[in-house]
Short mmCIF file of N, CA, C and O in Angstrom, two decimals:
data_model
loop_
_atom_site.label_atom_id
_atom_site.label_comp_id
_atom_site.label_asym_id
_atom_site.label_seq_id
_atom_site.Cartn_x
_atom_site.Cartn_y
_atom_site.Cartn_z
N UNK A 11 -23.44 -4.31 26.30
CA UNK A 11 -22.26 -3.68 25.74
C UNK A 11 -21.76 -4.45 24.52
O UNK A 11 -21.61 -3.75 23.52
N UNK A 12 -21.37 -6.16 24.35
CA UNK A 12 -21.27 -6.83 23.42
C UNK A 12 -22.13 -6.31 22.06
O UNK A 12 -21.68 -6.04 20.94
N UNK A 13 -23.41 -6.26 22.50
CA UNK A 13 -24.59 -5.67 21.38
C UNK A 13 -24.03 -4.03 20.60
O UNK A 13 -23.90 -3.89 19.38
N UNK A 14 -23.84 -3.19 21.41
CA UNK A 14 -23.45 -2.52 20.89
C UNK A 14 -22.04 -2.12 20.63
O UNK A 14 -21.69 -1.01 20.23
N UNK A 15 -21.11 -3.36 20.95
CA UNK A 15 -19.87 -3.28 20.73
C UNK A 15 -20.15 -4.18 18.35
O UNK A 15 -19.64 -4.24 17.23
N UNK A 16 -20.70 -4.36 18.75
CA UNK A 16 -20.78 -5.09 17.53
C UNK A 16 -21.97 -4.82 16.31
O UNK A 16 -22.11 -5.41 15.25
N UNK A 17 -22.60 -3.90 16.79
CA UNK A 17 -23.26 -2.97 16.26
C UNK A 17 -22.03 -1.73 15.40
O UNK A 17 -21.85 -1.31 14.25
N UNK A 18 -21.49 -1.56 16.58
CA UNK A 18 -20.20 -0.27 15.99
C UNK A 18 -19.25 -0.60 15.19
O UNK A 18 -18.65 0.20 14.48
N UNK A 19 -19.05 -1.88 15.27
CA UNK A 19 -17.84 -2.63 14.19
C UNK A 19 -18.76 -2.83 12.97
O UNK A 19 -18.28 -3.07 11.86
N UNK A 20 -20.14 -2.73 13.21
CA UNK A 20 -20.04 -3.25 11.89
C UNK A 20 -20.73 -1.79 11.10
O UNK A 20 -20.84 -1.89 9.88
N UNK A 21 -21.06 -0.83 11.56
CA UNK A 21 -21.34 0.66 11.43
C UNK A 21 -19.82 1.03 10.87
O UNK A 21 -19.63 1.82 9.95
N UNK A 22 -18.84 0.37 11.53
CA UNK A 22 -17.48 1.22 10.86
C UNK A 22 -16.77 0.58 10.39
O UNK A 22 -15.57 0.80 10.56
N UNK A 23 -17.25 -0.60 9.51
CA UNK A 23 -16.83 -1.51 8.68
C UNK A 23 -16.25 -1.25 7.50
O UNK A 23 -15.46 -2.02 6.97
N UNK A 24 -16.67 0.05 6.94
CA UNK A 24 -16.07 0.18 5.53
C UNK A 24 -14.56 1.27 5.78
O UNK A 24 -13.55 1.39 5.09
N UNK A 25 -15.00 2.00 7.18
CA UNK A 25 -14.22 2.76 7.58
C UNK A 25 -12.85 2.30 8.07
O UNK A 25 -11.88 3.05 7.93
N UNK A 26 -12.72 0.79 8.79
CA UNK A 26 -11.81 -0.03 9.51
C UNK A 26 -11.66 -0.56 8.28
O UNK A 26 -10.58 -1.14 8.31
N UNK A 27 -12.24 -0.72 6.98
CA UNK A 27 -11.48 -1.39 6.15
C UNK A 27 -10.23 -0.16 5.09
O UNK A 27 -9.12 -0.67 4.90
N UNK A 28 -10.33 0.66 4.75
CA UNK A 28 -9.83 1.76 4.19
C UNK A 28 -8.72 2.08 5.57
O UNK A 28 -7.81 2.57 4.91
N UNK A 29 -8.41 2.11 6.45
CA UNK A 29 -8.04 1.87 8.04
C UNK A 29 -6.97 0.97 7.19
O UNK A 29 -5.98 1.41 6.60
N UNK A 30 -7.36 -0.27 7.27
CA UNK A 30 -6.42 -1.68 6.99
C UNK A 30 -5.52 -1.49 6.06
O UNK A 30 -4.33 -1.71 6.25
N UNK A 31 -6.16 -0.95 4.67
CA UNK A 31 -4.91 -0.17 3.60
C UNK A 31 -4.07 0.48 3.82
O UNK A 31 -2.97 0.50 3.27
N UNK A 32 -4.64 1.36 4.97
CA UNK A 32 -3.08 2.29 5.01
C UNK A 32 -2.03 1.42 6.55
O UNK A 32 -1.05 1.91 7.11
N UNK A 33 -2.61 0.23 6.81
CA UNK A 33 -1.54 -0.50 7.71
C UNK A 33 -2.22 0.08 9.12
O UNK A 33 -1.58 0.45 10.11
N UNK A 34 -3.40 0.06 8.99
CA UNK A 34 -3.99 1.00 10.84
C UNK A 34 -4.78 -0.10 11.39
O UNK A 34 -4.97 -1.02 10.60
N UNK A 35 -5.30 -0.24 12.61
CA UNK A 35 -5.77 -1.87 12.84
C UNK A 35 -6.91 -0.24 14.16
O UNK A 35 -6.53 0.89 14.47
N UNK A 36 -8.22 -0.98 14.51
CA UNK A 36 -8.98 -0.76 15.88
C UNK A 36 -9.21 -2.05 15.86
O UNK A 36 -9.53 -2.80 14.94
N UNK A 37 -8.88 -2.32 17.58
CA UNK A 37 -9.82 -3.50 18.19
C UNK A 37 -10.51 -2.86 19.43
O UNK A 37 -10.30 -1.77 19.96
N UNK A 38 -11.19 -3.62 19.66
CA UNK A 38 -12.26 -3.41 21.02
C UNK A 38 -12.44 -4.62 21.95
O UNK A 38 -12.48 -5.74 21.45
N UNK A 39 -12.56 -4.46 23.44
CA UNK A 39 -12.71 -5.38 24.00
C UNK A 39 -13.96 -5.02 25.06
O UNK A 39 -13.91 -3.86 25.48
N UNK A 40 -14.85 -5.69 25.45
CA UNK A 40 -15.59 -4.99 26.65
C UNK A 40 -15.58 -6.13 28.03
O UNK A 40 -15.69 -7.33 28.28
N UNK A 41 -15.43 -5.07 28.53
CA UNK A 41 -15.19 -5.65 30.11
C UNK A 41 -16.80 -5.48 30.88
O UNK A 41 -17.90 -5.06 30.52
N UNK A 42 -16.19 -6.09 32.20
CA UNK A 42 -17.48 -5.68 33.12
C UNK A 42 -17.47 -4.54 33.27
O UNK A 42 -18.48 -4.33 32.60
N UNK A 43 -17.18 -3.54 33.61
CA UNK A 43 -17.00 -1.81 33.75
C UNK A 43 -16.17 -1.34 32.83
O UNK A 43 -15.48 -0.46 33.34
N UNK A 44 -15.93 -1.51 31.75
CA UNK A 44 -15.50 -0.30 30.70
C UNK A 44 -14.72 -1.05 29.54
O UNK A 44 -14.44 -2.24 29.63
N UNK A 45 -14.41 -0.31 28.51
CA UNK A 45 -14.69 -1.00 26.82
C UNK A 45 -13.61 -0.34 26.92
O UNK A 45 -13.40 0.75 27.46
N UNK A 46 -12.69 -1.27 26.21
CA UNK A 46 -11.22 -0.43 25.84
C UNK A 46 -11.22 -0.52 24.51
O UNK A 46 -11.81 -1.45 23.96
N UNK A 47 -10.53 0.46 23.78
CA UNK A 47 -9.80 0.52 22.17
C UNK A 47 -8.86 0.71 22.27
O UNK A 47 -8.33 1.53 23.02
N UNK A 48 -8.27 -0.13 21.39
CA UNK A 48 -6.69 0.05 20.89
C UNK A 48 -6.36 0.03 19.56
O UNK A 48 -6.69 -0.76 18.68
N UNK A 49 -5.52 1.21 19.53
CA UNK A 49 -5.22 1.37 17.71
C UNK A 49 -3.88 0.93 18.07
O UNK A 49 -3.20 1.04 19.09
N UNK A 50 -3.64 0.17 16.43
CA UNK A 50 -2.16 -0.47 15.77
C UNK A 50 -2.14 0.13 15.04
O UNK A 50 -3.04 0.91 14.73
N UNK A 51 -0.84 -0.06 14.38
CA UNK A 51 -0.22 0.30 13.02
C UNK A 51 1.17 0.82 13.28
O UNK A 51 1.70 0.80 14.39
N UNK A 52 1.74 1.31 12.11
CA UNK A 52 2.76 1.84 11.85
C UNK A 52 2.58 3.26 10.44
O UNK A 52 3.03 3.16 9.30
N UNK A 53 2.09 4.00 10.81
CA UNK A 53 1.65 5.61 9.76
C UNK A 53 1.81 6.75 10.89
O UNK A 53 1.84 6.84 12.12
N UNK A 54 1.91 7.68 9.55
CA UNK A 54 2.19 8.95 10.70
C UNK A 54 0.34 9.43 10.96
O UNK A 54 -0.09 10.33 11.68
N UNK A 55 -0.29 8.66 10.25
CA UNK A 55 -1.71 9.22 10.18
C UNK A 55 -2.64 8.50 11.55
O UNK A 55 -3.85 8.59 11.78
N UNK A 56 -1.71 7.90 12.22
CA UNK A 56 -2.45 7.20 13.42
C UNK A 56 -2.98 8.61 14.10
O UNK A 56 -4.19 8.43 14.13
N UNK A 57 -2.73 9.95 14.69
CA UNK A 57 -3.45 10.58 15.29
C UNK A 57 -4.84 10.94 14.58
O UNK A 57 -5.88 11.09 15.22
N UNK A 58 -4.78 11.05 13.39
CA UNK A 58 -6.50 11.48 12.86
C UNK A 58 -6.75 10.14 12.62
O UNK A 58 -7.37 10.08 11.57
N UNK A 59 -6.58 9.04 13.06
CA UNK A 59 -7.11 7.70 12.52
C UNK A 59 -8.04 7.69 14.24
O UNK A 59 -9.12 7.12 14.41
N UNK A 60 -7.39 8.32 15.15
CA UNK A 60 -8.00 7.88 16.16
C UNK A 60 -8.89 8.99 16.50
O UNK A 60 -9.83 8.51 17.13
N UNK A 61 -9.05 10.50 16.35
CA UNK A 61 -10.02 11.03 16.21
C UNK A 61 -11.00 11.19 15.18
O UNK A 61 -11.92 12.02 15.16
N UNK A 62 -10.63 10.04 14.06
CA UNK A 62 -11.83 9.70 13.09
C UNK A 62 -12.85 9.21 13.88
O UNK A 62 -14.02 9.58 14.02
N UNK A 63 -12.03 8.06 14.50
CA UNK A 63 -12.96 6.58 15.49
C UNK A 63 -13.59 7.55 16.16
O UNK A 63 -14.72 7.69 15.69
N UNK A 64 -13.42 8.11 16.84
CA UNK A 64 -14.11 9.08 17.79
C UNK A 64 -14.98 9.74 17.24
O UNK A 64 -15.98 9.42 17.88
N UNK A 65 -15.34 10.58 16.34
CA UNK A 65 -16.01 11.38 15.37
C UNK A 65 -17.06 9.99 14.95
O UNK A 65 -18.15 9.85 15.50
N UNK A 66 -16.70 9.29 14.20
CA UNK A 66 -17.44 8.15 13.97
C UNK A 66 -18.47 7.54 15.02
O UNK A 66 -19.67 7.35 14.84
N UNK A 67 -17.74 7.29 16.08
CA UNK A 67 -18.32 6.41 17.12
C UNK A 67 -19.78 7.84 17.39
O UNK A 67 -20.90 7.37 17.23
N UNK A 68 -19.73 9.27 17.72
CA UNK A 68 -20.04 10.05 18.08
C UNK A 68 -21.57 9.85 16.92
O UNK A 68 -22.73 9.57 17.23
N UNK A 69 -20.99 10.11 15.62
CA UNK A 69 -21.75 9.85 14.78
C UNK A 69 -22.87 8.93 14.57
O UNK A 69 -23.74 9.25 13.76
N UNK A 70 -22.97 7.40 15.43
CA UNK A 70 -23.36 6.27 15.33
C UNK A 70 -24.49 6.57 15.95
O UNK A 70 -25.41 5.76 15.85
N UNK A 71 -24.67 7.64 16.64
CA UNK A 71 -25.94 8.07 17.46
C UNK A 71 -27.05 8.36 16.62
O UNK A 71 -28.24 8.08 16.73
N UNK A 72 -26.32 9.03 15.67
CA UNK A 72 -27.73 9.78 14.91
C UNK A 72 -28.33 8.68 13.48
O UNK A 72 -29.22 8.64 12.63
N UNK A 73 -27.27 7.98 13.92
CA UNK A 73 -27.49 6.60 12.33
C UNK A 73 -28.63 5.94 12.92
O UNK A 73 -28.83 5.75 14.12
N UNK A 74 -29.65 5.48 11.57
CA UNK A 74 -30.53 4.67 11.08
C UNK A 74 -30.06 3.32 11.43
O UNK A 74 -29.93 2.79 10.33
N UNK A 75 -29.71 2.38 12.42
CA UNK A 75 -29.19 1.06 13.17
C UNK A 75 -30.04 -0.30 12.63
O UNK A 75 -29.64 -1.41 12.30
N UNK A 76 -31.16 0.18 12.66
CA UNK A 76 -32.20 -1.15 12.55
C UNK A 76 -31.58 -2.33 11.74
O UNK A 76 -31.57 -3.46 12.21
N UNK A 77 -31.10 -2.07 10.61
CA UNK A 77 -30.95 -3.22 9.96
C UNK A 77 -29.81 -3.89 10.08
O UNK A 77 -29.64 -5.04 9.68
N UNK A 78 -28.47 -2.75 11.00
CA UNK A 78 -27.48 -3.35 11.75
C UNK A 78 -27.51 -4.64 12.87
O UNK A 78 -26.91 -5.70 13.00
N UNK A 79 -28.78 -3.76 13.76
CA UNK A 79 -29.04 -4.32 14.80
C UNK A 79 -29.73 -5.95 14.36
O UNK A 79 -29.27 -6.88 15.02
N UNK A 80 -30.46 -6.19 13.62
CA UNK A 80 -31.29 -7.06 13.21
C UNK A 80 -30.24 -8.23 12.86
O UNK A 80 -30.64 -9.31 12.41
#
């Protein structure tokens, strides 16, 4: 889970950075049974900030990884 917790941060790196401009924060933590996210900030744009992540994360499936993963 670590592996692909850090695979995804860095897949949505440019995305969590444009995120940071408008004052929006994702973190991730992984547990023994289940990975939590938590969004910060203060915008009225936090609801599509968090079905971006989602859309994104969804997205990460069909991405080209190798050179992430490496």
């Amino acid at each position: 889970a670590n592996v692909w917790k850090n695979c995804l941060l860095e897949y949505l790196n440019e995305y969590n950075y444009m995120a940071e401009m408008a004052s929006l924060q994702v973190g991730m933590n992984v547990h023994h049974d289940n990975i939590d996210i938590q969004w910060g900030g203060y915008n009225d744009s936090m609801i599509n900030f968090v079905k971006e992540t989602f859309i994104n994360i969804g997205k990460m499936k069909n991405e080209n990884l190798v050179e992430i993963f490496e």
